[in-house]
mmCIF file of C-alpha atoms in Angstrom:
data_model
loop_
_atom_site.group_PDB
_atom_site.id
_atom_site.type_symbol
_atom_site.label_atom_id
_atom_site.label_comp_id
_atom_site.label_asym_id
_atom_site.label_seq_id
_atom_site.Cartn_x
_atom_site.Cartn_y
_atom_site.Cartn_z
ATOM 1 C CA THR A 247 52.800 163.004 103.636
ATOM 2 C CA PHE A 248 52.366 159.509 102.282
ATOM 3 C CA LEU A 249 55.291 157.788 100.604
ATOM 4 C CA SER A 250 55.189 154.551 98.698
ATOM 5 C CA LEU A 251 57.507 152.387 96.661
ATOM 6 C CA SER A 252 56.784 151.435 93.091
ATOM 7 C CA ILE A 253 56.154 147.758 92.430
ATOM 8 C CA ASN A 254 59.713 147.456 91.110
ATOM 9 C CA GLY A 255 61.055 149.261 94.185
ATOM 10 C CA TYR A 256 59.177 146.935 96.512
ATOM 11 C CA GLU A 257 60.396 143.843 94.643
ATOM 12 C CA LYS A 258 63.979 145.133 94.865
ATOM 13 C CA SER A 259 63.488 145.778 98.586
ATOM 14 C CA LYS A 260 62.340 142.161 99.071
ATOM 15 C CA GLU A 261 65.311 140.878 97.082
ATOM 16 C CA ILE A 262 67.780 142.855 99.190
ATOM 17 C CA PHE A 263 66.038 141.767 102.418
ATOM 18 C CA ARG A 264 66.251 138.103 101.403
ATOM 19 C CA ASN A 265 69.931 138.452 100.481
ATOM 20 C CA PHE A 266 70.746 139.626 104.018
ATOM 21 C CA ASP A 267 68.500 137.028 105.697
ATOM 22 C CA ASN A 268 71.366 134.560 106.194
ATOM 23 C CA ASP A 269 69.417 132.051 108.275
ATOM 24 C CA LYS A 270 66.439 132.225 105.864
ATOM 25 C CA ASP A 271 63.849 132.628 108.632
ATOM 26 C CA GLY A 272 62.081 135.510 106.851
ATOM 27 C CA LEU A 273 63.357 138.004 109.435
ATOM 28 C CA LEU A 274 66.553 139.984 109.942
ATOM 29 C CA ASN A 275 68.262 139.591 113.291
ATOM 30 C CA GLU A 276 70.244 142.497 114.708
ATOM 31 C CA GLU A 277 73.507 141.331 113.101
ATOM 32 C CA GLU A 278 71.960 140.847 109.635
ATOM 33 C CA PHE A 279 70.136 144.179 109.869
ATOM 34 C CA THR A 280 73.176 146.137 111.024
ATOM 35 C CA PHE A 281 75.419 144.584 108.373
ATOM 36 C CA ALA A 282 72.934 145.468 105.620
ATOM 37 C CA PHE A 283 72.881 149.150 106.537
ATOM 38 C CA GLU A 284 76.618 149.339 107.274
ATOM 39 C CA LEU A 285 77.270 147.943 103.809
ATOM 40 C CA CYS A 286 75.080 150.710 102.384
ATOM 41 C CA GLY A 287 76.950 153.280 104.477
ATOM 42 C CA ILE A 288 73.841 154.611 106.192
ATOM 43 C CA ASN A 289 72.262 154.534 109.629
ATOM 44 C CA PRO A 290 68.473 154.823 109.286
ATOM 45 C CA PHE A 291 68.083 155.699 112.974
ATOM 46 C CA LEU A 292 70.613 158.548 113.005
ATOM 47 C CA ASP A 293 68.407 161.470 111.977
ATOM 48 C CA ARG A 294 64.908 160.323 112.900
ATOM 49 C CA ASP A 295 63.083 158.322 115.500
ATOM 50 C CA TYR A 296 61.580 155.176 114.034
ATOM 51 C CA VAL A 297 59.294 152.483 115.227
ATOM 52 C CA VAL A 298 60.198 149.460 113.141
ATOM 53 C CA GLU A 299 57.987 146.427 112.905
ATOM 54 C CA ARG A 300 59.568 143.409 114.553
ATOM 55 C CA LYS A 301 58.617 139.848 115.299
ATOM 56 C CA ASN A 302 60.312 138.049 118.177
ATOM 57 C CA GLY A 303 62.884 140.853 118.316
ATOM 58 C CA LYS A 304 63.827 140.555 114.633
ATOM 59 C CA TYR A 305 63.111 142.958 111.779
ATOM 60 C CA THR A 306 60.285 142.077 109.409
ATOM 61 C CA LEU A 307 60.166 142.745 105.677
ATOM 62 C CA SER A 308 57.570 145.438 106.346
ATOM 63 C CA GLY A 309 59.825 147.117 108.906
ATOM 64 C CA TRP A 310 62.807 146.891 106.565
ATOM 65 C CA THR A 311 60.871 148.405 103.679
ATOM 66 C CA SER A 312 59.583 151.271 105.834
ATOM 67 C CA LEU A 313 63.185 152.344 106.509
ATOM 68 C CA LEU A 314 63.985 152.555 102.805
ATOM 69 C CA MET A 315 61.434 155.287 102.181
#
């Protein structure tokens, strides 16, 4: 099964990602990432095994977006 976000959904995903990127490095560190999902009241790793794209140990926009689908 292939899932995709609409253009509006992807733009919203980028906006949310940027809002949680406190140090504005274009990546979410573990603290930023965890806070974002705690605020939403969900744990994306709870029910499924994920491989999330990272760069230098931080979450990328692509990895973030993949968890929202």
